[in-house]
Coordinates of C-alpha atoms in Angstrom, one line a residue:
Chain A
X1 CA -41.9 -8.5 -10.9
X2 CA -40.2 -6.1 -8.5
X3 CA -41.9 -5.6 -5.4
X4 CA -43.8 -2.5 -4.8
X5 CA -41.5 -0.3 -2.5
X6 CA -42.9 1.5 0.8
X7 CA -44.0 4.7 0.3
X8 CA -41.8 7.7 0.4
X9 CA -41.2 9.4 3.6
X10 CA -39.7 12.5 4.8
X11 CA -36.9 10.5 6.2
X12 CA -36.1 9.2 2.6
X13 CA -35.9 12.9 1.3
X14 CA -33.5 14.1 4.0
X15 CA -31.1 10.9 3.4
X16 CA -31.1 11.7 -0.5
X17 CA -30.7 15.3 0.3
X18 CA -27.7 14.4 2.7
X19 CA -26.4 12.0 0.0
X20 CA -26.3 14.9 -2.5
X21 CA -25.0 17.4 0.1
X22 CA -28.0 19.5 -0.2
X23 CA -29.0 21.6 2.6
X24 CA -32.9 21.8 2.4
X25 CA -35.3 23.6 4.5
X26 CA -38.1 22.0 6.4
X27 CA -40.8 23.3 3.7
X28 CA -38.6 22.0 0.9
X29 CA -38.4 18.6 2.5
X30 CA -42.3 18.6 2.7
X31 CA -42.7 20.0 -0.9
X32 CA -40.1 17.3 -2.2
X33 CA -41.6 14.4 -0.3
X34 CA -44.9 15.1 -2.2
X35 CA -43.2 15.6 -5.7
X36 CA -40.9 12.8 -5.4
X37 CA -43.7 10.5 -4.4
X38 CA -45.6 11.3 -7.6
X39 CA -42.5 10.5 -9.7
X40 CA -41.9 7.1 -7.7
X41 CA -45.7 6.3 -8.3
X42 CA -45.2 6.5 -11.7
X43 CA -42.2 4.2 -11.6
X44 CA -44.1 1.8 -9.7
X45 CA -46.8 1.7 -12.7
X46 CA -44.0 1.0 -15.0
X47 CA -42.8 -1.6 -12.7
X48 CA -46.1 -3.4 -12.5
X49 CA -46.0 -4.0 -16.3
X50 CA -44.7 -7.4 -17.6
X51 CA -41.3 -6.4 -19.3
X52 CA -39.5 -9.7 -19.1
X53 CA -39.2 -9.9 -22.9
X54 CA -37.8 -6.2 -23.0
X55 CA -34.0 -5.8 -23.1
X56 CA -32.7 -3.0 -20.5
X57 CA -31.9 0.2 -22.4
X58 CA -28.5 1.1 -21.2
X59 CA -28.4 4.2 -23.8
X60 CA -30.9 5.7 -26.0
X61 CA -28.6 5.8 -29.0
X62 CA -28.5 2.8 -31.0
X63 CA -24.5 2.7 -30.7
X64 CA -22.0 0.3 -29.1
X65 CA -18.1 0.4 -29.2
X66 CA -17.4 4.2 -29.3
X67 CA -13.5 3.9 -28.9
X68 CA -10.6 6.4 -29.2
X69 CA -7.2 5.1 -30.2
X70 CA -4.6 5.1 -27.3
X71 CA -2.8 8.2 -28.5
X72 CA -1.5 10.9 -26.1
X73 CA -3.1 14.4 -26.7
X74 CA -1.7 17.5 -24.9
X75 CA -2.9 18.1 -21.5
X76 CA -4.0 21.7 -20.6
X77 CA -1.9 24.2 -18.9
X78 CA -1.5 23.7 -15.1
X79 CA -1.3 27.2 -14.2
X80 CA -4.2 28.1 -16.1
X81 CA -6.4 25.5 -14.5
X82 CA -5.2 25.8 -11.0
X83 CA -5.8 29.8 -11.3
X84 CA -9.5 29.0 -11.8
X85 CA -9.5 26.6 -8.6
X86 CA -10.8 28.2 -5.4
X87 CA -7.4 27.5 -3.8
X88 CA -4.1 26.0 -5.0
X89 CA -0.8 25.1 -3.2
X90 CA 2.5 23.8 -4.6
X91 CA 0.8 23.1 -8.1
X92 CA -2.0 21.2 -6.3
X93 CA -5.7 21.7 -5.5
X94 CA -6.0 22.9 -2.1
X95 CA -9.1 21.7 -0.3
X96 CA -10.6 21.9 2.9
X97 CA -10.3 19.4 5.8
X98 CA -11.9 16.2 4.5
X99 CA -14.6 14.9 7.1
X100 CA -15.8 11.5 8.0
X101 CA -19.2 10.3 7.2
X102 CA -20.6 12.2 10.0
Chain B
X1 CA 3.1 -23.7 3.5
X2 CA -0.7 -24.8 3.6
X3 CA -3.6 -23.7 1.6
X4 CA -6.0 -24.5 4.3
X5 CA -5.2 -23.1 7.7
X6 CA -7.0 -23.9 10.8
X7 CA -6.3 -22.2 13.9
X8 CA -8.0 -22.9 17.3
X9 CA -10.7 -24.7 15.5
X10 CA -11.2 -21.7 13.1
X11 CA -10.9 -21.7 9.4
X12 CA -9.9 -18.3 7.5
X13 CA -12.0 -17.4 4.8
X14 CA -10.5 -14.7 2.2
X15 CA -11.5 -13.0 -0.9
X16 CA -9.3 -10.7 -2.5
X17 CA -10.0 -7.4 -4.7
X18 CA -7.1 -6.6 -6.7
X19 CA -7.0 -3.3 -8.6
X20 CA -4.3 -3.0 -11.4
X21 CA -3.5 0.1 -13.3
X22 CA -3.5 -0.7 -17.1
X23 CA -0.4 0.1 -18.9
X24 CA -1.9 2.0 -21.6
X25 CA -0.4 5.4 -22.9
X26 CA -3.4 7.4 -22.0
X27 CA -6.2 7.7 -19.5
X28 CA -9.4 5.5 -20.0
X29 CA -11.6 8.4 -21.0
X30 CA -9.2 11.0 -22.3
X31 CA -5.9 11.5 -24.2
X32 CA -3.9 12.6 -21.2
X33 CA -0.9 10.6 -20.6
X34 CA -1.1 7.7 -18.1
X35 CA 2.2 8.2 -16.4
X36 CA 3.6 7.7 -12.8
X37 CA 5.9 10.3 -11.3
X38 CA 5.0 13.3 -13.5
X39 CA 4.9 16.8 -12.0
X40 CA 1.5 17.3 -10.1
X41 CA -1.4 18.1 -12.3
X42 CA 0.5 18.2 -15.5
X43 CA -1.7 15.2 -17.1
X44 CA -5.0 16.7 -16.8
X45 CA -7.7 18.0 -19.1
X46 CA -11.3 18.9 -19.0
X47 CA -12.4 15.4 -19.2
X48 CA -10.5 14.1 -16.3
X49 CA -11.1 17.3 -14.2
X50 CA -14.9 16.7 -14.8
X51 CA -15.3 20.3 -16.2
X52 CA -19.0 21.0 -17.4
X53 CA -19.6 19.9 -21.0
X54 CA -16.5 17.7 -21.4
X55 CA -17.2 14.3 -22.7
X56 CA -15.7 10.8 -22.0
X57 CA -14.4 8.9 -24.8
X58 CA -13.3 4.9 -24.0
X59 CA -9.8 4.1 -24.6
X60 CA -9.7 1.1 -27.3
X61 CA -6.5 -0.4 -25.7
X62 CA -7.9 -0.6 -22.1
X63 CA -10.9 -2.6 -23.7
X64 CA -8.2 -4.9 -25.4
X65 CA -6.3 -5.4 -22.0
X66 CA -9.3 -6.3 -20.2
X67 CA -10.3 -8.8 -22.9
X68 CA -6.7 -10.4 -22.6
X69 CA -7.3 -10.5 -18.8
X70 CA -10.5 -12.3 -19.9
X71 CA -8.7 -14.9 -21.8
X72 CA -5.8 -15.3 -19.2
X73 CA -8.1 -16.2 -16.3
X74 CA -10.8 -18.1 -18.4
X75 CA -13.5 -15.7 -17.9
X76 CA -16.7 -15.3 -19.7
X77 CA -16.8 -12.1 -21.8
X78 CA -20.4 -11.1 -21.8
X79 CA -21.8 -10.0 -25.2
X80 CA -22.4 -6.5 -23.8
X81 CA -20.6 -4.4 -20.7
X82 CA -21.8 -1.1 -19.7
X83 CA -20.5 1.9 -17.5
X84 CA -22.2 3.1 -14.3
X85 CA -21.6 6.2 -12.4
X86 CA -20.6 5.7 -8.9
X87 CA -21.7 8.8 -6.8
X88 CA -19.9 10.0 -3.7
X89 CA -18.4 13.1 -2.6
X90 CA -14.7 13.2 -2.1
X91 CA -12.2 15.5 -3.5
X92 CA -10.1 12.6 -5.3
X93 CA -12.9 12.6 -7.9
X94 CA -13.4 15.9 -9.3
X95 CA -16.7 15.0 -10.7
X96 CA -18.1 13.6 -7.7
X97 CA -18.6 10.3 -9.3
X98 CA -16.3 7.6 -10.3
X99 CA -17.0 5.9 -13.8
X100 CA -17.1 2.1 -13.2
X101 CA -19.1 -0.7 -13.9
X102 CA -21.9 -2.4 -11.9
X103 CA -23.9 -5.3 -12.7
X104 CA -22.5 -5.4 -16.4
X105 CA -18.7 -5.9 -16.0
X106 CA -16.7 -6.6 -19.1
X107 CA -15.3 -10.0 -17.5
X108 CA -17.4 -12.6 -15.2
X109 CA -16.8 -15.8 -13.6
X110 CA -13.2 -16.7 -14.2
X111 CA -10.6 -18.8 -12.2
X112 CA -7.0 -18.6 -11.2
X113 CA -5.2 -22.1 -10.2
X114 CA -3.1 -21.6 -7.2
X115 CA -0.7 -24.6 -6.5
X116 CA -3.4 -27.1 -7.7
X117 CA -6.5 -25.2 -6.2
X118 CA -8.7 -23.4 -8.3
X119 CA -9.9 -20.1 -6.9
X120 CA -12.9 -18.7 -8.5
X121 CA -12.9 -14.9 -9.6
X122 CA -16.2 -13.3 -9.6
X123 CA -15.7 -10.6 -12.1
X124 CA -13.1 -8.3 -13.5
X125 CA -14.3 -4.7 -14.4
X126 CA -13.0 -1.5 -15.8
X127 CA -13.2 1.6 -13.9
X128 CA -11.2 5.1 -13.7
X129 CA -8.6 5.6 -10.9
X130 CA -8.7 8.5 -8.6
X131 CA -6.6 11.6 -7.9
X132 CA -3.9 11.6 -5.2
X133 CA -4.6 13.3 -2.0
X134 CA -1.9 14.3 0.4
X135 CA -3.3 15.2 3.6
X136 CA -1.2 18.2 5.3
X137 CA -1.1 18.7 9.1
X138 CA -1.9 16.4 11.8
X139 CA -0.7 13.1 12.2
X140 CA 1.5 11.1 9.6
X141 CA -0.2 12.1 6.7
X142 CA -3.6 10.6 7.7
X143 CA -6.9 12.2 7.2
X144 CA -7.5 12.4 10.8
X145 CA -6.6 15.5 12.2
X146 CA -5.3 17.2 8.8
X147 CA -5.5 20.7 8.2
X148 CA -6.2 20.5 4.7
X149 CA -5.3 18.1 1.5
X150 CA -3.6 18.9 -1.8
X151 CA -4.9 17.0 -4.8
X152 CA -3.0 15.9 -7.6
X153 CA -5.3 14.7 -10.6
X154 CA -2.7 13.0 -12.8
X155 CA -4.1 9.8 -11.6
X156 CA -7.7 10.7 -11.9
X157 CA -8.9 8.8 -15.1
X158 CA -6.1 6.2 -15.2
X159 CA -7.6 3.0 -16.3
X160 CA -8.0 0.2 -13.7
X161 CA -9.1 -3.0 -13.9
X162 CA -10.6 -4.3 -10.6
X163 CA -10.4 -8.3 -10.2
X164 CA -12.6 -9.6 -7.5
X165 CA -12.2 -13.3 -6.1
X166 CA -14.8 -15.3 -4.4
X167 CA -14.3 -16.1 -0.5
X168 CA -12.4 -19.2 -1.8
X169 CA -9.1 -18.7 -0.2
X170 CA -8.4 -20.5 3.1
X171 CA -5.0 -19.2 4.4
X172 CA -2.8 -16.3 4.5
X173 CA -0.2 -18.1 2.4
X174 CA -2.6 -19.0 -0.1
X175 CA -3.7 -15.4 -0.3
X176 CA -0.1 -14.4 -0.9
X177 CA 0.3 -16.9 -3.6
X178 CA -3.0 -15.9 -5.3
X179 CA -1.6 -12.3 -5.6
X180 CA 1.8 -13.9 -6.9
X181 CA 0.2 -15.8 -9.7
X182 CA -2.1 -12.9 -10.5
X183 CA 0.7 -10.6 -10.7
X184 CA 3.1 -12.9 -12.8
X185 CA 0.3 -13.2 -15.2
X186 CA -0.8 -10.0 -15.5
X187 CA 2.7 -9.2 -16.2
X188 CA 3.2 -11.6 -18.7
X189 CA 0.2 -10.8 -20.6
X190 CA 1.6 -7.1 -20.6
X191 CA -1.4 -5.3 -19.2
X192 CA 0.1 -3.7 -16.3
X193 CA 3.3 -3.3 -14.7
X194 CA 1.9 -4.4 -11.4
X195 CA 4.3 -2.6 -8.9
X196 CA 2.7 -2.9 -5.6
X197 CA 5.5 -0.3 -4.2
X198 CA 4.3 2.3 -6.6
X199 CA 0.5 1.4 -6.4
X200 CA -0.1 0.1 -9.9
X201 CA -1.2 -3.0 -8.2
X202 CA -3.6 -2.7 -5.0
X203 CA -4.9 -5.3 -3.0
X204 CA -7.8 -5.2 -0.3
X205 CA -8.6 -8.5 1.5
X206 CA -11.8 -9.4 2.6
X207 CA -11.3 -11.7 5.7
X208 CA -13.3 -13.6 8.1
X209 CA -13.3 -16.8 10.0
X210 CA -15.6 -19.6 11.0
X211 CA -15.7 -22.6 13.0
X212 CA -14.4 -25.7 10.7
X213 CA -17.4 -27.3 9.3
X214 CA -19.6 -24.1 9.6
X215 CA -21.6 -23.3 6.3
X216 CA -22.2 -19.5 7.0
X217 CA -19.4 -17.0 6.7
X218 CA -18.6 -15.1 9.6
X219 CA -18.6 -11.2 9.5
X220 CA -15.8 -10.0 7.4
X221 CA -13.3 -7.2 7.8
X222 CA -11.8 -5.4 4.7
X223 CA -8.1 -4.9 5.1
X224 CA -6.5 -2.0 2.9
X225 CA -3.1 -0.8 2.5
X226 CA -1.0 -3.9 1.8
X227 CA 2.2 -2.7 -0.3
X228 CA 3.8 -6.1 -1.1
X229 CA 3.0 -9.7 -1.2
X230 CA 4.6 -10.2 2.1
X231 CA 2.4 -7.8 3.6
X232 CA -0.7 -9.5 2.3
X233 CA 0.3 -12.6 4.0
X234 CA 1.1 -11.0 7.5
X235 CA -2.0 -8.8 7.3
X236 CA -4.2 -11.5 6.5
X237 CA -2.6 -13.7 9.1
X238 CA -2.8 -11.0 11.8
X239 CA -6.4 -9.9 10.9
X240 CA -7.6 -13.7 11.2
X241 CA -6.0 -14.2 14.7
X242 CA -7.4 -10.8 16.0
X243 CA -11.0 -12.2 14.7
X244 CA -10.3 -15.6 16.4
X245 CA -9.2 -13.8 19.7
X246 CA -12.3 -11.6 19.6
X247 CA -14.7 -14.5 19.2
X248 CA -13.1 -16.9 21.6
X249 CA -13.2 -14.1 24.3
X250 CA -16.9 -13.8 23.6
X251 CA -16.7 -10.6 21.7
X252 CA -18.5 -9.5 18.3
X253 CA -16.8 -8.9 15.0
X254 CA -17.7 -5.5 13.4
X255 CA -17.9 -5.2 9.9
X256 CA -15.5 -2.6 9.1
X257 CA -12.6 -1.4 7.1
X258 CA -9.1 -1.9 8.7
X259 CA -5.8 -0.4 7.7
X260 CA -2.8 -2.3 7.7
X261 CA 0.2 -0.8 9.4
X262 CA 3.3 -2.3 8.2
X263 CA 5.5 -1.0 10.9
X264 CA 3.5 -2.3 13.9
X265 CA 2.3 -5.2 12.1
X266 CA -1.4 -4.7 12.9
X267 CA -4.6 -3.8 11.4
X268 CA -6.4 -0.5 12.7
X269 CA -9.9 0.4 12.5
X270 CA -10.4 3.2 9.9
X271 CA -13.9 4.4 11.0
X272 CA -15.4 4.1 14.2
X273 CA -18.9 3.9 12.6
X274 CA -19.2 2.1 9.2
X275 CA -21.9 3.7 7.4
X276 CA -23.3 1.4 4.5
X277 CA -22.2 3.4 1.4
X278 CA -25.2 4.6 -0.9
X279 CA -23.3 4.9 -4.3
X280 CA -26.6 5.3 -6.1
X281 CA -24.9 3.6 -9.2
X282 CA -26.7 4.6 -12.4
X283 CA -25.9 3.9 -16.1
X284 CA -23.3 6.7 -17.6
X285 CA -25.2 8.4 -20.0
X286 CA -22.3 9.8 -22.0
X287 CA -20.7 6.3 -22.7
X288 CA -22.4 3.8 -25.0
X289 CA -22.2 -0.1 -24.3
X290 CA -19.0 -2.1 -25.0
X291 CA -20.0 -5.2 -27.1
X292 CA -16.9 -7.0 -28.0
X293 CA -17.0 -8.3 -31.4
X294 CA -15.8 -11.7 -32.7
X295 CA -12.8 -10.0 -34.6
X296 CA -11.7 -8.1 -31.2
X297 CA -11.7 -11.4 -29.1
X298 CA -10.1 -13.5 -31.9
X299 CA -7.3 -10.5 -32.3
X300 CA -6.7 -10.8 -28.4
X301 CA -6.6 -14.4 -28.6
X302 CA -3.9 -14.4 -31.3
X303 CA -1.9 -11.9 -29.2
X304 CA -1.7 -14.2 -25.8
X305 CA 1.8 -15.1 -24.9
X306 CA 2.5 -18.4 -23.0
X307 CA 1.0 -18.0 -19.6
X308 CA 3.4 -18.3 -16.6
X309 CA 1.9 -21.5 -15.3
X310 CA 2.2 -23.2 -18.6
X311 CA 5.6 -21.9 -19.2
X312 CA 6.7 -23.4 -15.7
X313 CA 5.4 -26.6 -16.7
X314 CA 7.1 -26.8 -19.9
X315 CA 10.4 -25.8 -18.6
X316 CA 10.2 -28.4 -15.9
X317 CA 9.5 -31.0 -18.4
X318 CA 12.1 -29.8 -21.0
X319 CA 14.8 -28.9 -18.8
X320 CA 14.4 -31.1 -15.9
X321 CA 14.4 -28.2 -13.3
X322 CA 12.9 -27.9 -10.0
X323 CA 9.5 -26.3 -9.4
X324 CA 11.3 -23.8 -7.4
X325 CA 13.9 -23.1 -10.2
X326 CA 10.9 -22.8 -12.8
X327 CA 9.2 -20.3 -10.6
X328 CA 12.3 -18.1 -10.1
X329 CA 13.2 -18.3 -13.7
X330 CA 9.4 -17.5 -14.9
X331 CA 8.6 -14.9 -12.1
X332 CA 11.5 -12.7 -13.1
X333 CA 10.4 -10.8 -16.3
X334 CA 12.4 -11.8 -19.4
X335 CA 14.7 -14.0 -17.6
X336 CA 12.9 -17.2 -19.1
X337 CA 13.4 -15.9 -22.6
X338 CA 17.0 -14.8 -21.5
X339 CA 17.5 -18.6 -20.3
X340 CA 16.0 -20.1 -23.6
X341 CA 18.1 -17.9 -25.7
X342 CA 21.2 -19.1 -23.6
X343 CA 20.0 -23.0 -23.9
X344 CA 19.5 -22.3 -27.9
X345 CA 23.4 -21.7 -28.2
X346 CA 24.5 -24.3 -25.5
X347 CA 28.1 -25.4 -26.4
X348 CA 28.4 -28.0 -23.7
X349 CA 26.4 -28.8 -20.3
X350 CA 22.6 -28.9 -19.8
X351 CA 19.7 -26.3 -19.8
X352 CA 20.0 -27.1 -15.9
X353 CA 23.5 -25.9 -15.8
X354 CA 22.2 -22.4 -17.5
X355 CA 19.4 -22.2 -14.9
X356 CA 21.7 -22.9 -12.1
X357 CA 24.1 -20.3 -13.1
X358 CA 21.2 -17.9 -13.6
X359 CA 19.6 -18.3 -10.5
X360 CA 22.7 -18.1 -8.3
X361 CA 25.2 -15.6 -8.9
X362 CA 23.6 -14.0 -12.0
X363 CA 20.4 -13.0 -10.2
X364 CA 22.4 -12.1 -7.2
X365 CA 24.6 -9.8 -9.2
X366 CA 21.7 -8.1 -10.7
X367 CA 19.5 -7.8 -7.1
X368 CA 23.0 -6.4 -5.6
X369 CA 23.7 -3.9 -8.2
X370 CA 20.2 -2.8 -9.1
X371 CA 20.8 -3.9 -12.8
X372 CA 17.8 -4.7 -15.1
X373 CA 18.1 -7.7 -16.9
X374 CA 18.1 -6.0 -20.3
X375 CA 21.0 -4.0 -19.2
X376 CA 23.1 -6.8 -18.1
X377 CA 26.6 -6.9 -19.9
X378 CA 26.5 -10.6 -19.8
X379 CA 24.1 -11.6 -22.6
X380 CA 22.8 -15.2 -23.2
X381 CA 25.5 -16.2 -25.7
X382 CA 28.3 -15.2 -23.3
X383 CA 26.7 -17.3 -20.5
X384 CA 26.2 -20.1 -22.8
X385 CA 30.0 -20.0 -23.6
X386 CA 30.9 -19.6 -19.7
X387 CA 28.9 -22.8 -18.8
X388 CA 30.5 -24.5 -21.9
X389 CA 34.0 -23.7 -20.5
X390 CA 33.2 -24.8 -17.1
X391 CA 31.1 -28.2 -18.1
X392 CA 34.1 -28.9 -20.5
X393 CA 36.6 -28.4 -17.7
X394 CA 38.9 -25.7 -19.3
X395 CA 37.9 -23.6 -16.1
X396 CA 36.9 -24.7 -12.9
X397 CA 33.5 -23.6 -11.2
X398 CA 35.1 -21.2 -9.1
X399 CA 37.1 -19.5 -12.1
X400 CA 33.7 -19.5 -13.5
X401 CA 32.0 -17.5 -10.7
X402 CA 35.2 -15.1 -11.0
X403 CA 34.6 -14.8 -14.7
X404 CA 31.0 -14.3 -14.7
X405 CA 31.4 -11.3 -12.0
X406 CA 34.0 -10.1 -14.4
X407 CA 31.6 -10.3 -17.2
X408 CA 28.9 -8.6 -15.4
X409 CA 31.2 -5.7 -14.7
X410 CA 33.1 -5.3 -17.6
X411 CA 30.9 -6.4 -20.5
X412 CA 33.7 -8.4 -22.0
X413 CA 33.1 -11.7 -23.4
X414 CA 33.8 -14.7 -21.0
X415 CA 36.2 -16.5 -23.5
X416 CA 37.9 -13.0 -24.0
X417 CA 38.5 -12.6 -20.2
X418 CA 39.8 -16.1 -19.8
X419 CA 42.2 -15.7 -22.5
X420 CA 43.4 -12.2 -21.2
X421 CA 43.8 -13.2 -17.7
X422 CA 45.3 -16.5 -18.3
X423 CA 42.7 -18.4 -16.5
X424 CA 42.8 -22.0 -16.9
X425 CA 41.9 -25.0 -14.9
X426 CA 45.1 -27.1 -14.1
X427 CA 44.2 -30.5 -16.0
X428 CA 47.7 -31.8 -16.2
X429 CA 48.0 -35.0 -14.4
X430 CA 51.5 -34.5 -13.8
X431 CA 51.1 -31.1 -12.1
X432 CA 48.5 -32.3 -10.2
X433 CA 50.2 -35.5 -8.9
X434 CA 53.0 -33.0 -7.8
X435 CA 50.4 -31.0 -5.8
X436 CA 49.4 -34.2 -4.1
X437 CA 52.8 -35.4 -3.3
X438 CA 53.5 -31.9 -1.6
X439 CA 50.2 -32.2 0.5
X440 CA 50.9 -35.9 1.2
X441 CA 54.3 -35.0 2.9
X442 CA 52.9 -31.9 4.8
X443 CA 50.1 -34.2 6.4
X444 CA 51.8 -37.3 7.4
X445 CA 49.5 -37.5 10.5
X446 CA 46.3 -37.4 8.4
X447 CA 47.9 -40.2 6.3
X448 CA 48.5 -42.3 9.4
X449 CA 45.1 -41.9 10.5
X450 CA 43.6 -42.7 7.0
X451 CA 45.8 -45.8 7.0
X452 CA 44.7 -47.0 10.2
X453 CA 41.3 -45.6 10.4
X454 CA 37.9 -47.5 9.6
X455 CA 35.8 -46.5 6.7
X456 CA 34.5 -43.2 8.4
X457 CA 38.0 -42.1 9.3
X458 CA 39.1 -43.1 5.7
X459 CA 36.4 -40.9 4.3
X460 CA 36.9 -38.0 6.5
X461 CA 40.5 -38.0 5.9
X462 CA 40.2 -38.4 2.1
X463 CA 38.1 -35.2 2.1
X464 CA 40.6 -33.2 4.2
X465 CA 43.5 -34.1 1.8
X466 CA 41.2 -33.2 -1.3
X467 CA 40.3 -30.0 0.1
X468 CA 44.2 -29.1 0.8
X469 CA 44.9 -30.2 -2.7
X470 CA 42.4 -27.8 -4.1
X471 CA 43.6 -25.0 -1.7
X472 CA 47.0 -25.6 -2.8
X473 CA 46.0 -25.0 -6.5
X474 CA 44.2 -22.0 -5.5
X475 CA 40.9 -23.6 -6.9
X476 CA 42.2 -24.2 -10.3
X477 CA 42.9 -27.9 -9.9
X478 CA 40.5 -29.9 -12.4
X479 CA 38.5 -31.5 -9.7
X480 CA 37.7 -34.8 -11.6
X481 CA 41.2 -35.5 -12.3
X482 CA 42.5 -34.6 -8.9
X483 CA 40.1 -36.9 -7.2
X484 CA 41.1 -39.7 -9.5
X485 CA 44.7 -38.9 -8.7
X486 CA 44.0 -38.9 -5.0
X487 CA 42.4 -42.4 -5.0
X488 CA 45.2 -43.8 -6.9
X489 CA 47.8 -42.6 -4.6
X490 CA 45.8 -43.4 -1.5
X491 CA 45.3 -46.9 -2.8
X492 CA 49.1 -47.2 -3.3
X493 CA 49.8 -46.0 0.2

């Protein structure tokens, strides 16, 4: 049985927001800490059940092996795609300076 | 060349992560062409661009190739494997996640034998490759200091198989040999073209060191950017020494990613502060699980070619060739088949003769001229013909070399070249005796020294006279016959 995790803190919420690149306000952080705690409580309820005999569900549909033949299909028009991009240069997508993990 | 290297009392511990691009026609989840070197952004579609509403469909051939890898490296192929999303923000993946496999990979627990040592392979999993970023402005195309980056998504979505070894490797040489064996096998089973210089095979090394006899692993550094097997060997050796230097001078190893620089022969820290990545893997809801069926697996099994290690062993036994020659023959794609075709029509000589000619002048010519084996003008039957003429004595070895060079350049059959140029080994005893008489007359001093000398001197002078005689025939004299005649004439002195 998995350990019951420590209660959700505001710092956790800020970390998740950072991972998702979301700029949230102080009051949103408060609100989401409460709301996410409720969801996690529910997850903890589920985690407290004995589910050793239950196979993990990877997908809700009872389907496996949905394959495609290895045959080339036409790609889309480059100029058309690049026109919809915020910026492009030399037939490539131009993106702003990539920053480190700061 | 050692499998277990100890330096200043420390042993090297290496685990390797090898990414190889699968040689499918199309990408992993869409029908865009999987092609190296296309014009930027010409092999893209809504799926590999991650446009909203697009849905991935798994490429059947990529699964088949993964199963072949499973067979080749004695992997367990679990009944079921699933795809996960690996979430991160970086413009090389337009979806902001990479579709990969996490806790249920398609292959787990395999092995690879490297020079008699079994290296365990933890897993092999399918994932999609990322796009190619070019960092503009700043220093040498690196991210640091760049002004902006340009992205080509042709590679985004190309099928990759990531093959992760256990930390079982104990020397830089063994790391290089592991990659060599892995590469040869992947090539033989036809799943990847494994060109390290083009990036279709990429190797990252987790390197740590520990005191001999220690049971715990040391802090490890991940070394990236090794573009050849030679650089794997150099980078691992350098990184291990760097770590031992730090430890023996009382400093600590920082767990970090380091970049191998081929030019200065060092590894460099890529980030000052390594943040533990939080990829928040979760099952990809748009893809259903893969459950390889018995039919799929037996089809793959029936298509498996002979693996390089088995082929080498067979050729060493059957042809009485050296381990080294077998390695050369088996490692050059198609060369073993070429040699076997020549051996099959051998008209004189042995398989070893064929191998000697192939690994010598023949490969030399291909390498010098950049000719592909398939495009070579000299075909297996022609080589067998040539070897037959040399072994049969109708042309000399040196003449054979000339004929081979000519055949490789012109595409003429060796027999035709020999006939047209009137090349023939002088095997006429009368003519060769005449040559020897002239040589004797011109080297009276040498003959005197032979006559009065001890065995050592006799041997030396005999060799000299033989050389002079071969020179006089311009290399066309039949060496066996010439030797025989020389002995007779020396005895008669």
